[in-house]
PDB file of C-alpha atoms in Angstrom:
ATOM      1  CA  MET P   9     312.253 -31.688 250.921  1.00 35.00           C
ATOM      2  CA  VAL P  10     308.751 -33.135 250.996  1.00 36.00           C
ATOM      3  CA  GLU P  11     307.042 -32.863 254.349  1.00 35.00           C
ATOM      4  CA  THR P  12     304.550 -35.571 255.242  1.00 39.00           C
ATOM      5  CA  ALA P  13     301.454 -35.200 257.390  1.00 43.00           C
ATOM      6  CA  THR P  14     302.036 -34.558 261.112  1.00 59.00           C
ATOM      7  CA  SER P  15     305.694 -33.707 260.502  1.00 78.00           C
ATOM      8  CA  LEU P  16     305.746 -29.975 259.869  1.00 91.00           C
ATOM      9  CA  GLY P  17     307.086 -29.368 263.358  1.00 91.00           C
ATOM     10  CA  ILE P  18     305.388 -26.005 263.901  1.00 95.00           C
ATOM     11  CA  LYS P  19     303.749 -25.917 267.309  1.00 94.00           C
ATOM     12  CA  GLU P  20     301.950 -22.668 266.514  1.00 96.00           C
ATOM     13  CA  LEU P  21     300.084 -24.455 263.720  1.00 96.00           C
ATOM     14  CA  HIS P  22     298.705 -26.963 266.207  1.00 93.00           C
ATOM     15  CA  THR P  23     297.682 -24.132 268.529  1.00 94.00           C
ATOM     16  CA  TYR P  24     295.905 -22.380 265.678  1.00 95.00           C
ATOM     17  CA  TRP P  25     294.089 -25.582 264.702  1.00 95.00           C
ATOM     18  CA  ALA P  26     293.047 -26.205 268.301  1.00 93.00           C
ATOM     19  CA  CYS P  27     291.724 -22.669 268.616  1.00 93.00           C
ATOM     20  CA  GLN P  28     289.481 -23.187 265.579  1.00 93.00           C
ATOM     21  CA  CYS P  29     288.533 -26.872 265.871  1.00 91.00           C
ATOM     22  CA  ALA P  30     289.015 -28.199 269.413  1.00 82.00           C
ATOM     23  CA  PRO P  31     285.935 -27.591 271.584  1.00 74.00           C
ATOM     24  CA  GLY P  32     286.802 -25.874 274.833  1.00 74.00           C
ATOM     25  CA  SER P  33     290.383 -25.152 273.813  1.00 73.00           C
ATOM     26  CA  ALA P  34     291.873 -22.183 275.626  1.00 73.00           C
ATOM     27  CA  ALA P  35     294.667 -21.958 273.085  1.00 75.00           C
ATOM     28  CA  ARG P  36     295.114 -18.554 271.476  1.00 87.00           C
ATOM     29  CA  LEU P  37     297.745 -16.946 269.296  1.00 95.00           C
ATOM     30  CA  PRO P  38     298.393 -13.206 268.963  1.00 96.00           C
ATOM     31  CA  GLN P  39     296.993 -11.725 265.750  1.00 96.00           C
ATOM     32  CA  ASP P  40     300.409 -10.915 264.341  1.00 97.00           C
ATOM     33  CA  VAL P  41     301.631 -14.479 264.948  1.00 98.00           C
ATOM     34  CA  VAL P  42     298.568 -15.878 263.146  1.00 98.00           C
ATOM     35  CA  LYS P  43     299.224 -13.656 260.137  1.00 98.00           C
ATOM     36  CA  THR P  44     302.896 -14.646 260.031  1.00 98.00           C
ATOM     37  CA  LEU P  45     302.044 -18.327 260.443  1.00 98.00           C
ATOM     38  CA  LEU P  46     299.561 -18.380 257.571  1.00 98.00           C
ATOM     39  CA  ALA P  47     301.700 -16.244 255.266  1.00 98.00           C
ATOM     40  CA  GLY P  48     304.742 -18.402 256.046  1.00 98.00           C
ATOM     41  CA  LEU P  49     302.797 -21.523 255.079  1.00 98.00           C
ATOM     42  CA  ARG P  50     301.465 -19.840 251.890  1.00 97.00           C
ATOM     43  CA  LEU P  51     297.881 -19.963 253.134  1.00 98.00           C
ATOM     44  CA  ASN P  52     295.098 -17.510 252.434  1.00 97.00           C
ATOM     45  CA  VAL P  53     293.304 -16.478 255.624  1.00 97.00           C
ATOM     46  CA  LEU P  54     289.733 -16.894 254.367  1.00 97.00           C
ATOM     47  CA  GLU P  55     290.299 -20.224 252.637  1.00 97.00           C
ATOM     48  CA  THR P  56     291.949 -21.599 255.779  1.00 98.00           C
ATOM     49  CA  LEU P  57     289.143 -20.519 258.092  1.00 97.00           C
ATOM     50  CA  ARG P  58     286.558 -21.834 255.637  1.00 97.00           C
ATOM     51  CA  TYR P  59     288.260 -25.228 255.506  1.00 98.00           C
ATOM     52  CA  LEU P  60     288.631 -25.511 259.284  1.00 97.00           C
ATOM     53  CA  HIS P  61     285.081 -24.428 260.080  1.00 96.00           C
ATOM     54  CA  GLN P  62     283.378 -26.456 257.360  1.00 97.00           C
ATOM     55  CA  GLU P  63     285.430 -29.647 257.454  1.00 97.00           C
ATOM     56  CA  ARG P  64     286.419 -29.746 261.150  1.00 95.00           C
ATOM     57  CA  PRO P  65     289.531 -31.796 260.271  1.00 96.00           C
ATOM     58  CA  SER P  66     291.804 -33.672 262.626  1.00 93.00           C
ATOM     59  CA  TYR P  67     295.210 -32.081 263.060  1.00 93.00           C
ATOM     60  CA  ALA P  68     296.795 -34.692 260.785  1.00 93.00           C
ATOM     61  CA  GLN P  69     294.205 -33.893 258.122  1.00 95.00           C
ATOM     62  CA  PHE P  70     294.885 -30.178 258.545  1.00 96.00           C
ATOM     63  CA  GLU P  71     298.632 -30.635 258.034  1.00 95.00           C
ATOM     64  CA  ALA P  72     297.942 -32.754 254.972  1.00 93.00           C
ATOM     65  CA  TRP P  73     295.690 -30.009 253.618  1.00 96.00           C
ATOM     66  CA  VAL P  74     298.443 -27.421 254.222  1.00 96.00           C
ATOM     67  CA  CYS P  75     300.819 -29.545 252.156  1.00 94.00           C
ATOM     68  CA  GLU P  76     298.199 -30.043 249.435  1.00 95.00           C
ATOM     69  CA  ARG P  77     297.680 -26.260 249.211  1.00 95.00           C
ATOM     70  CA  ASN P  78     301.402 -26.014 248.527  1.00 94.00           C
ATOM     71  CA  GLY P  79     301.395 -28.507 245.682  1.00 90.00           C
ATOM     72  CA  GLY P  80     302.225 -31.460 247.906  1.00 78.00           C
ATOM     73  CA  GLU P  81     305.461 -30.117 249.305  1.00 77.00           C
ATOM     74  CA  LEU P  82     306.919 -27.415 251.483  1.00 86.00           C
ATOM     75  CA  LYS P  83     310.582 -26.551 251.158  1.00 91.00           C
ATOM     76  CA  GLU P  84     312.541 -27.239 254.332  1.00 93.00           C
ATOM     77  CA  ALA P  85     314.388 -23.919 254.001  1.00 94.00           C
ATOM     78  CA  SER P  86     311.071 -22.035 254.074  1.00 95.00           C
ATOM     79  CA  LEU P  87     309.790 -24.068 257.008  1.00 96.00           C
ATOM     80  CA  ASP P  88     313.037 -23.512 258.894  1.00 96.00           C
ATOM     81  CA  ARG P  89     312.833 -19.749 258.331  1.00 97.00           C
ATOM     82  CA  LEU P  90     309.279 -19.769 259.660  1.00 97.00           C
ATOM     83  CA  ARG P  91     310.147 -21.894 262.707  1.00 97.00           C
ATOM     84  CA  ARG P  92     313.077 -19.638 263.585  1.00 97.00           C
ATOM     85  CA  ALA P  93     311.061 -16.453 263.132  1.00 98.00           C
ATOM     86  CA  LEU P  94     308.218 -17.730 265.317  1.00 97.00           C
ATOM     87  CA  ALA P  95     310.782 -18.703 267.951  1.00 97.00           C
ATOM     88  CA  GLY P  96     311.983 -15.105 268.073  1.00 97.00           C
ATOM     89  CA  GLU P  97     315.155 -15.513 266.027  1.00 97.00           C
ATOM     90  CA  ALA P  98     316.211 -12.888 263.506  1.00 95.00           C
ATOM     91  CA  VAL P  99     315.629 -13.909 259.902  1.00 97.00           C
ATOM     92  CA  GLY P 100     316.527 -12.083 256.719  1.00 95.00           C
ATOM     93  CA  ALA P 101     314.466 -11.370 253.640  1.00 97.00           C
ATOM     94  CA  GLU P 102     312.672 -14.313 252.061  1.00 96.00           C
ATOM     95  CA  VAL P 103     314.044 -13.390 248.638  1.00 97.00           C
ATOM     96  CA  GLY P 104     317.692 -13.079 249.688  1.00 95.00           C
ATOM     97  CA  ASP P 105     320.048 -10.139 250.164  1.00 96.00           C
ATOM     98  CA  LEU P 106     318.297  -6.836 249.431  1.00 97.00           C
ATOM     99  CA  GLU P 107     321.340  -4.584 249.826  1.00 96.00           C
ATOM    100  CA  HIS P 108     321.873  -4.047 246.107  1.00 96.00           C
ATOM    101  CA  VAL P 109     318.206  -4.079 245.087  1.00 98.00           C
ATOM    102  CA  ASP P 110     316.807  -0.724 243.977  1.00 97.00           C
ATOM    103  CA  GLY P 111     313.997   0.419 246.230  1.00 97.00           C
ATOM    104  CA  LEU P 112     312.185   3.679 246.856  1.00 98.00           C
ATOM    105  CA  THR P 113     314.106   6.856 246.123  1.00 98.00           C
ATOM    106  CA  ALA P 114     314.487   9.735 248.574  1.00 98.00           C
ATOM    107  CA  ASP P 115     311.799  11.695 246.702  1.00 98.00           C
ATOM    108  CA  GLU P 116     309.439   8.715 246.785  1.00 98.00           C
ATOM    109  CA  LEU P 117     310.006   8.261 250.508  1.00 98.00           C
ATOM    110  CA  ALA P 118     309.284  11.956 251.036  1.00 98.00           C
ATOM    111  CA  HIS P 119     306.041  11.546 249.075  1.00 98.00           C
ATOM    112  CA  TRP P 120     305.181   8.552 251.275  1.00 98.00           C
ATOM    113  CA  HIS P 121     305.712  10.511 254.489  1.00 97.00           C
ATOM    114  CA  GLU P 122     303.534  13.380 253.278  1.00 98.00           C
ATOM    115  CA  HIS P 123     300.725  11.543 251.524  1.00 98.00           C
ATOM    116  CA  GLY P 124     300.694   8.066 253.100  1.00 98.00           C
ATOM    117  CA  TYR P 125     300.978   6.279 249.775  1.00 98.00           C
ATOM    118  CA  VAL P 126     303.649   5.774 247.151  1.00 98.00           C
ATOM    119  CA  ILE P 127     303.851   4.310 243.650  1.00 98.00           C
ATOM    120  CA  LEU P 128     306.660   1.771 243.341  1.00 98.00           C
ATOM    121  CA  ARG P 129     307.498   2.081 239.650  1.00 98.00           C
ATOM    122  CA  ASN P 130     308.437  -1.140 237.844  1.00 98.00           C
ATOM    123  CA  ALA P 131     307.774  -3.226 240.936  1.00 98.00           C
ATOM    124  CA  ILE P 132     307.717  -6.131 238.503  1.00 98.00           C
ATOM    125  CA  SER P 133     308.564  -6.193 234.817  1.00 98.00           C
ATOM    126  CA  PRO P 134     305.844  -5.376 232.269  1.00 98.00           C
ATOM    127  CA  GLN P 135     306.286  -8.911 230.941  1.00 98.00           C
ATOM    128  CA  ALA P 136     305.644 -10.482 234.366  1.00 98.00           C
ATOM    129  CA  ALA P 137     302.602  -8.252 234.821  1.00 98.00           C
ATOM    130  CA  GLU P 138     301.164  -9.232 231.447  1.00 98.00           C
ATOM    131  CA  ILE P 139     301.622 -12.938 232.189  1.00 98.00           C
ATOM    132  CA  ALA P 140     299.688 -12.499 235.453  1.00 98.00           C
ATOM    133  CA  GLU P 141     297.040 -10.427 233.661  1.00 98.00           C
ATOM    134  CA  THR P 142     296.582 -13.242 231.127  1.00 98.00           C
ATOM    135  CA  ALA P 143     296.288 -15.756 233.966  1.00 98.00           C
ATOM    136  CA  ILE P 144     293.366 -13.788 235.410  1.00 98.00           C
ATOM    137  CA  TYR P 145     291.600 -13.575 232.041  1.00 97.00           C
ATOM    138  CA  ASP P 146     292.098 -17.330 231.569  1.00 97.00           C
ATOM    139  CA  PHE P 147     290.847 -18.117 235.076  1.00 96.00           C
ATOM    140  CA  LEU P 148     287.715 -16.057 234.448  1.00 96.00           C
ATOM    141  CA  GLY P 149     287.174 -17.593 231.007  1.00 94.00           C
ATOM    142  CA  MET P 150     287.341 -14.179 229.360  1.00 95.00           C
ATOM    143  CA  ASP P 151     288.905 -12.852 226.174  1.00 96.00           C
ATOM    144  CA  ARG P 152     291.037  -9.744 226.692  1.00 96.00           C
ATOM    145  CA  ASP P 153     289.893  -8.383 223.326  1.00 95.00           C
ATOM    146  CA  ASP P 154     286.189  -9.257 223.572  1.00 96.00           C
ATOM    147  CA  PRO P 155     284.286  -6.794 225.803  1.00 96.00           C
ATOM    148  CA  GLU P 156     281.186  -8.998 225.783  1.00 94.00           C
ATOM    149  CA  SER P 157     283.161 -11.689 227.613  1.00 95.00           C
ATOM    150  CA  TRP P 158     284.054  -9.362 230.515  1.00 96.00           C
ATOM    151  CA  TYR P 159     280.707  -9.608 232.305  1.00 94.00           C
ATOM    152  CA  ARG P 160     280.367 -13.246 233.339  1.00 79.00           C
ATOM    153  CA  GLN P 161     278.207 -13.607 236.423  1.00 75.00           C
ATOM    154  CA  SER P 162     279.642 -16.946 237.578  1.00 74.00           C
ATOM    155  CA  LEU P 163     281.577 -15.261 240.391  1.00 74.00           C
ATOM    156  CA  GLY P 164     278.791 -12.865 241.277  1.00 84.00           C
ATOM    157  CA  HIS P 165     278.665  -9.099 240.913  1.00 91.00           C
ATOM    158  CA  SER P 166     282.139  -8.438 242.295  1.00 94.00           C
ATOM    159  CA  ILE P 167     285.577  -7.228 241.272  1.00 96.00           C
ATOM    160  CA  TRP P 168     287.359  -9.907 243.350  1.00 96.00           C
ATOM    161  CA  VAL P 169     289.082 -12.804 241.586  1.00 96.00           C
ATOM    162  CA  PRO P 170     289.782 -15.800 243.891  1.00 95.00           C
ATOM    163  CA  LEU P 171     292.911 -16.871 242.033  1.00 97.00           C
ATOM    164  CA  LEU P 172     295.588 -17.495 244.656  1.00 97.00           C
ATOM    165  CA  ARG P 173     298.355 -19.799 243.474  1.00 95.00           C
ATOM    166  CA  HIS P 174     298.906 -19.405 239.760  1.00 97.00           C
ATOM    167  CA  PRO P 175     302.697 -19.490 239.156  1.00 97.00           C
ATOM    168  CA  ALA P 176     302.622 -15.959 237.735  1.00 98.00           C
ATOM    169  CA  LEU P 177     301.034 -14.537 240.886  1.00 98.00           C
ATOM    170  CA  VAL P 178     303.400 -16.569 243.064  1.00 97.00           C
ATOM    171  CA  ALA P 179     306.401 -15.184 241.164  1.00 98.00           C
ATOM    172  CA  ASN P 180     305.171 -11.614 241.627  1.00 98.00           C
ATOM    173  CA  ARG P 181     305.064 -12.126 245.409  1.00 98.00           C
ATOM    174  CA  ARG P 182     308.800 -12.818 245.313  1.00 97.00           C
ATOM    175  CA  ALA P 183     309.745  -9.706 243.339  1.00 98.00           C
ATOM    176  CA  PRO P 184     312.886  -8.259 245.013  1.00 98.00           C
ATOM    177  CA  ARG P 185     311.833  -4.618 244.458  1.00 98.00           C
ATOM    178  CA  ILE P 186     308.550  -5.225 246.259  1.00 98.00           C
ATOM    179  CA  HIS P 187     310.349  -6.743 249.235  1.00 98.00           C
ATOM    180  CA  LYS P 188     312.945  -3.950 249.238  1.00 98.00           C
ATOM    181  CA  ALA P 189     310.349  -1.152 249.223  1.00 98.00           C
ATOM    182  CA  HIS P 190     308.381  -2.740 252.053  1.00 98.00           C
ATOM    183  CA  ALA P 191     311.590  -3.292 254.018  1.00 98.00           C
ATOM    184  CA  GLN P 192     312.352   0.423 253.661  1.00 98.00           C
ATOM    185  CA  LEU P 193     308.909   1.395 254.942  1.00 98.00           C
ATOM    186  CA  TRP P 194     308.852  -1.126 257.795  1.00 98.00           C
ATOM    187  CA  GLY P 195     312.525  -0.580 258.661  1.00 98.00           C
ATOM    188  CA  ARG P 196     313.203  -4.344 258.693  1.00 97.00           C
ATOM    189  CA  GLU P 197     313.553  -7.278 256.312  1.00 97.00           C
ATOM    190  CA  ASP P 198     311.845 -10.191 258.133  1.00 97.00           C
ATOM    191  CA  LEU P 199     308.738  -9.781 255.975  1.00 98.00           C
ATOM    192  CA  TRP P 200     305.998 -12.233 255.060  1.00 98.00           C
ATOM    193  CA  VAL P 201     303.849 -11.748 251.971  1.00 98.00           C
ATOM    194  CA  THR P 202     300.135 -12.459 252.060  1.00 97.00           C
ATOM    195  CA  ILE P 203     298.521 -15.000 249.749  1.00 97.00           C
ATOM    196  CA  ASP P 204     295.908 -12.650 248.374  1.00 97.00           C
ATOM    197  CA  GLN P 205     293.614 -12.611 245.379  1.00 97.00           C
ATOM    198  CA  GLY P 206     293.367 -10.780 242.098  1.00 98.00           C
ATOM    199  CA  GLY P 207     290.942  -8.146 240.897  1.00 97.00           C
ATOM    200  CA  PHE P 208     289.025  -7.488 237.677  1.00 97.00           C
ATOM    201  CA  ASN P 209     287.036  -4.247 237.374  1.00 97.00           C
ATOM    202  CA  PRO P 210     285.454  -3.931 233.912  1.00 97.00           C
ATOM    203  CA  PRO P 211     283.949  -0.753 232.485  1.00 98.00           C
ATOM    204  CA  GLU P 212     280.525   0.071 233.871  1.00 96.00           C
ATOM    205  CA  ARG P 213     277.480  -0.548 231.708  1.00 95.00           C
ATOM    206  CA  ASP P 214     273.712  -0.621 232.206  1.00 91.00           C
ATOM    207  CA  ASN P 215     273.574  -4.197 233.502  1.00 90.00           C
ATOM    208  CA  TRP P 216     276.907  -4.009 235.364  1.00 93.00           C
ATOM    209  CA  PRO P 217     277.129  -1.000 237.726  1.00 95.00           C
ATOM    210  CA  PHE P 218     280.256  -0.611 239.823  1.00 96.00           C
ATOM    211  CA  PRO P 219     279.829  -2.912 242.877  1.00 95.00           C
ATOM    212  CA  GLY P 220     282.451  -1.338 245.132  1.00 96.00           C
ATOM    213  CA  PRO P 221     284.300  -1.472 247.410  1.00 95.00           C
ATOM    214  CA  HIS P 222     283.643   2.192 248.035  1.00 96.00           C
ATOM    215  CA  LEU P 223     285.599   4.323 250.502  1.00 97.00           C
ATOM    216  CA  HIS P 224     286.429   2.281 253.615  1.00 97.00           C
ATOM    217  CA  TRP P 225     289.118   1.228 256.059  1.00 98.00           C
ATOM    218  CA  ASP P 226     290.326  -2.365 256.421  1.00 96.00           C
ATOM    219  CA  ALA P 227     291.826  -1.399 259.780  1.00 96.00           C
ATOM    220  CA  THR P 228     290.290  -0.890 263.180  1.00 97.00           C
ATOM    221  CA  LEU P 229     289.692   2.757 263.982  1.00 97.00           C
ATOM    222  CA  ALA P 230     290.167   2.122 267.705  1.00 96.00           C
ATOM    223  CA  GLU P 231     293.237   3.660 269.300  1.00 96.00           C
ATOM    224  CA  PRO P 232     296.139   3.316 269.433  1.00 96.00           C
ATOM    225  CA  HIS P 233     296.455   3.721 265.689  1.00 97.00           C
ATOM    226  CA  CYS P 234     299.225   1.371 264.570  1.00 97.00           C
ATOM    227  CA  PHE P 235     301.330   1.165 261.430  1.00 98.00           C
ATOM    228  CA  GLU P 236     300.583  -1.337 258.683  1.00 98.00           C
ATOM    229  CA  LEU P 237     300.792  -1.441 254.896  1.00 98.00           C
ATOM    230  CA  GLN P 238     298.522  -2.522 252.078  1.00 98.00           C
ATOM    231  CA  GLY P 239     299.311  -2.849 248.397  1.00 98.00           C
ATOM    232  CA  ILE P 240     297.888  -3.301 244.917  1.00 98.00           C
ATOM    233  CA  LEU P 241     299.878  -4.318 241.855  1.00 98.00           C
ATOM    234  CA  TYR P 242     298.642  -3.039 238.488  1.00 98.00           C
ATOM    235  CA  LEU P 243     298.873  -5.826 235.894  1.00 98.00           C
ATOM    236  CA  ALA P 244     297.891  -3.453 233.071  1.00 98.00           C
ATOM    237  CA  ASP P 245     298.019   0.307 232.596  1.00 98.00           C
ATOM    238  CA  VAL P 246     295.339   2.025 234.689  1.00 98.00           C
ATOM    239  CA  ALA P 247     294.139   5.562 233.972  1.00 98.00           C
ATOM    240  CA  GLU P 248     292.411   7.731 236.580  1.00 98.00           C
ATOM    241  CA  ASP P 249     288.949   6.967 235.146  1.00 98.00           C
ATOM    242  CA  GLN P 250     289.668   3.238 234.692  1.00 98.00           C
ATOM    243  CA  GLY P 251     288.485   2.015 238.075  1.00 98.00           C
ATOM    244  CA  ALA P 252     291.753   3.118 239.626  1.00 98.00           C
ATOM    245  CA  PHE P 253     292.646   2.507 243.248  1.00 98.00           C
ATOM    246  CA  SER P 254     291.639   5.645 245.132  1.00 98.00           C
ATOM    247  CA  CYS P 255     292.474   7.104 248.532  1.00 98.00           C
ATOM    248  CA  VAL P 256     292.392  10.295 250.583  1.00 98.00           C
ATOM    249  CA  PRO P 257     296.070  11.332 250.576  1.00 98.00           C
ATOM    250  CA  GLY P 258     297.574  12.288 253.912  1.00 98.00           C
ATOM    251  CA  PHE P 259     294.430  11.476 255.887  1.00 98.00           C
ATOM    252  CA  HIS P 260     296.208   8.970 258.154  1.00 97.00           C
ATOM    253  CA  ARG P 261     297.806  12.000 259.857  1.00 96.00           C
ATOM    254  CA  ALA P 262     294.432  13.714 260.358  1.00 96.00           C
ATOM    255  CA  LEU P 263     292.435  10.623 261.311  1.00 97.00           C
ATOM    256  CA  LYS P 264     292.646  10.958 265.089  1.00 96.00           C
ATOM    257  CA  GLN P 265     291.385  14.541 265.126  1.00 97.00           C
ATOM    258  CA  TRP P 266     288.765  13.858 262.450  1.00 97.00           C
ATOM    259  CA  LEU P 267     287.275  10.979 264.451  1.00 97.00           C
ATOM    260  CA  LYS P 268     286.644  13.384 267.336  1.00 95.00           C
ATOM    261  CA  SER P 269     284.460  15.472 265.020  1.00 94.00           C
ATOM    262  CA  VAL P 270     282.173  12.587 264.025  1.00 95.00           C
ATOM    263  CA  PRO P 271     278.886  12.656 265.998  1.00 92.00           C
ATOM    264  CA  SER P 272     278.565   9.684 268.340  1.00 89.00           C
ATOM    265  CA  ASP P 273     275.292   8.563 266.766  1.00 92.00           C
ATOM    266  CA  VAL P 274     276.678   8.571 263.210  1.00 93.00           C
ATOM    267  CA  ASN P 275     278.254   5.602 261.403  1.00 94.00           C
ATOM    268  CA  VAL P 276     281.883   6.531 260.808  1.00 95.00           C
ATOM    269  CA  GLN P 277     282.236   4.786 257.439  1.00 94.00           C
ATOM    270  CA  ASN P 278     279.020   6.348 256.091  1.00 94.00           C
ATOM    271  CA  HIS P 279     280.081   9.763 257.375  1.00 96.00           C
ATOM    272  CA  ALA P 280     283.437   9.378 255.635  1.00 97.00           C
ATOM    273  CA  ARG P 281     281.768   8.490 252.332  1.00 96.00           C
ATOM    274  CA  ARG P 282     279.594  11.586 252.553  1.00 95.00           C
ATOM    275  CA  THR P 283     282.311  14.040 253.547  1.00 96.00           C
ATOM    276  CA  LEU P 284     285.649  12.831 252.140  1.00 97.00           C
ATOM    277  CA  THR P 285     286.826  12.872 248.537  1.00 97.00           C
ATOM    278  CA  MET P 286     289.124  10.178 247.207  1.00 98.00           C
ATOM    279  CA  LYS P 287     291.836  10.724 244.613  1.00 98.00           C
ATOM    280  CA  PRO P 288     292.210   8.051 241.881  1.00 98.00           C
ATOM    281  CA  ILE P 289     295.814   6.899 241.409  1.00 98.00           C
ATOM    282  CA  ALA P 290     296.851   6.163 237.825  1.00 98.00           C
ATOM    283  CA  ALA P 291     299.903   3.996 237.175  1.00 98.00           C
ATOM    284  CA  LYS P 292     301.501   1.730 234.574  1.00 98.00           C
ATOM    285  CA  ARG P 293     301.574  -2.011 234.065  1.00 98.00           C
ATOM    286  CA  GLY P 294     303.932  -3.487 236.686  1.00 98.00           C
ATOM    287  CA  ASP P 295     303.664  -0.544 239.118  1.00 98.00           C
ATOM    288  CA  MET P 296     302.587  -1.135 242.710  1.00 98.00           C
ATOM    289  CA  ILE P 297     300.725   1.282 244.964  1.00 98.00           C
ATOM    290  CA  ILE P 298     301.582   0.876 248.646  1.00 98.00           C
ATOM    291  CA  TRP P 299     299.515   2.743 251.225  1.00 98.00           C
ATOM    292  CA  HIS P 300     299.247   3.228 254.962  1.00 98.00           C
ATOM    293  CA  HIS P 301     296.305   1.131 256.118  1.00 98.00           C
ATOM    294  CA  LEU P 302     294.790   4.100 257.977  1.00 98.00           C
ATOM    295  CA  LEU P 303     294.166   5.919 254.696  1.00 98.00           C
ATOM    296  CA  PRO P 304     290.492   5.707 253.703  1.00 98.00           C
ATOM    297  CA  HIS P 305     290.550   4.047 250.311  1.00 98.00           C
ATOM    298  CA  GLY P 306     288.583   2.025 247.788  1.00 98.00           C
ATOM    299  CA  SER P 307     288.178   1.204 244.144  1.00 97.00           C
ATOM    300  CA  SER P 308     286.324   3.510 241.766  1.00 97.00           C
ATOM    301  CA  PRO P 309     283.866   3.162 238.889  1.00 97.00           C
ATOM    302  CA  ASN P 310     285.515   2.216 235.603  1.00 98.00           C
ATOM    303  CA  ARG P 311     284.424   4.727 232.990  1.00 98.00           C
ATOM    304  CA  ALA P 312     287.150   3.905 230.485  1.00 98.00           C
ATOM    305  CA  GLN P 313     287.300   1.308 227.712  1.00 97.00           C
ATOM    306  CA  ARG P 314     289.513  -1.368 229.301  1.00 98.00           C
ATOM    307  CA  PRO P 315     289.217  -3.404 232.532  1.00 98.00           C
ATOM    308  CA  ARG P 316     291.392  -2.715 235.543  1.00 98.00           C
ATOM    309  CA  VAL P 317     293.307  -5.948 236.285  1.00 98.00           C
ATOM    310  CA  VAL P 318     295.275  -6.161 239.531  1.00 98.00           C
ATOM    311  CA  GLN P 319     296.886  -8.354 242.168  1.00 98.00           C
ATOM    312  CA  TYR P 320     296.519  -7.544 245.866  1.00 98.00           C
ATOM    313  CA  MET P 321     299.489  -8.016 248.153  1.00 97.00           C
ATOM    314  CA  SER P 322     300.622  -7.023 251.641  1.00 97.00           C
ATOM    315  CA  LEU P 323     303.909  -7.627 253.471  1.00 98.00           C
ATOM    316  CA  ARG P 324     304.294  -7.621 257.256  1.00 98.00           C
ATOM    317  CA  PRO P 325     307.135  -8.411 259.665  1.00 98.00           C
ATOM    318  CA  THR P 326     307.068 -11.415 261.994  1.00 98.00           C
ATOM    319  CA  ARG P 327     305.811  -9.386 264.942  1.00 97.00           C
ATOM    320  CA  PHE P 328     304.240  -5.933 264.810  1.00 97.00           C
ATOM    321  CA  ALA P 329     302.123  -3.640 266.948  1.00 97.00           C
ATOM    322  CA  TYR P 330     298.348  -3.892 266.541  1.00 97.00           C
ATOM    323  CA  THR P 331     295.184  -2.879 268.355  1.00 97.00           C
ATOM    324  CA  GLU P 332     292.988  -5.699 269.708  1.00 94.00           C
ATOM    325  CA  GLU P 333     289.705  -3.796 269.740  1.00 96.00           C
ATOM    326  CA  TRP P 334     287.847  -3.686 266.439  1.00 94.00           C
ATOM    327  CA  LYS P 335     286.038  -0.438 265.735  1.00 93.00           C
ATOM    328  CA  SER P 336     284.671   0.548 262.340  1.00 90.00           C
TER     329      SER P 336
END
């Protein structure tokens, strides 16, 4: 069903628009509701904020933009699931019944509980991963087999690839094994997948040093420390020295005590980079690394012969505990 402007029927969307665009508006939405709202409407957080703050659209224009971001249509079934979830009703998995989908094994779950990360093997098929990998090369105007083409500066000195809605990346977000594994870790199936970008980390060379991100947290370090997940999907084989995702295994369990040891006049992130050692995580094409967001993590310099090509992805339930205060 094609939805026309001003007819999406999601009151939370109007509240969100008013919060960003209506001067003097007292309207506010909880952080978890905002994340569910944007994920449910297939919107990237940064692109949405950029559009609202730069264009200052009317609400009708904003709804029209939402539809345009979704190729001109939003399926009524998806909108209905979002409306019901925001109203507090129970909804199932976006991708259907997960009961017979293979997820994480008992050994993998034990590894998760000990180390705070897990590799979901064959999260997508190697074929699906290669199609998405090719989409990133094409978007960047690069040749997979021509190393000289890997260092275009058009997007700046960065490993981020702002490709959001290519059909291959969209299909990967609906992979049943990815939804099943996240449902196991969250203990629920009403999950919403973020519309996140890709990544391209080529081998270092003299005029292209590794730009980061170095060790960091994307989460607030203020207490209480809440549960959340982050993920990265390898679209090609990644060796340990190939710019692999890296983290400090198990540190989410030590974080609270470690923070007490950091001098009050010292920057926590800088202190962590000086004192903690990350472990690079190798995996195969189509594997996904899922980690607890309180693990310090980052990318790493690529000292191999091939680029690291990835897709970022997170899944969250409709409502979840979070800490309002931001502390880094």
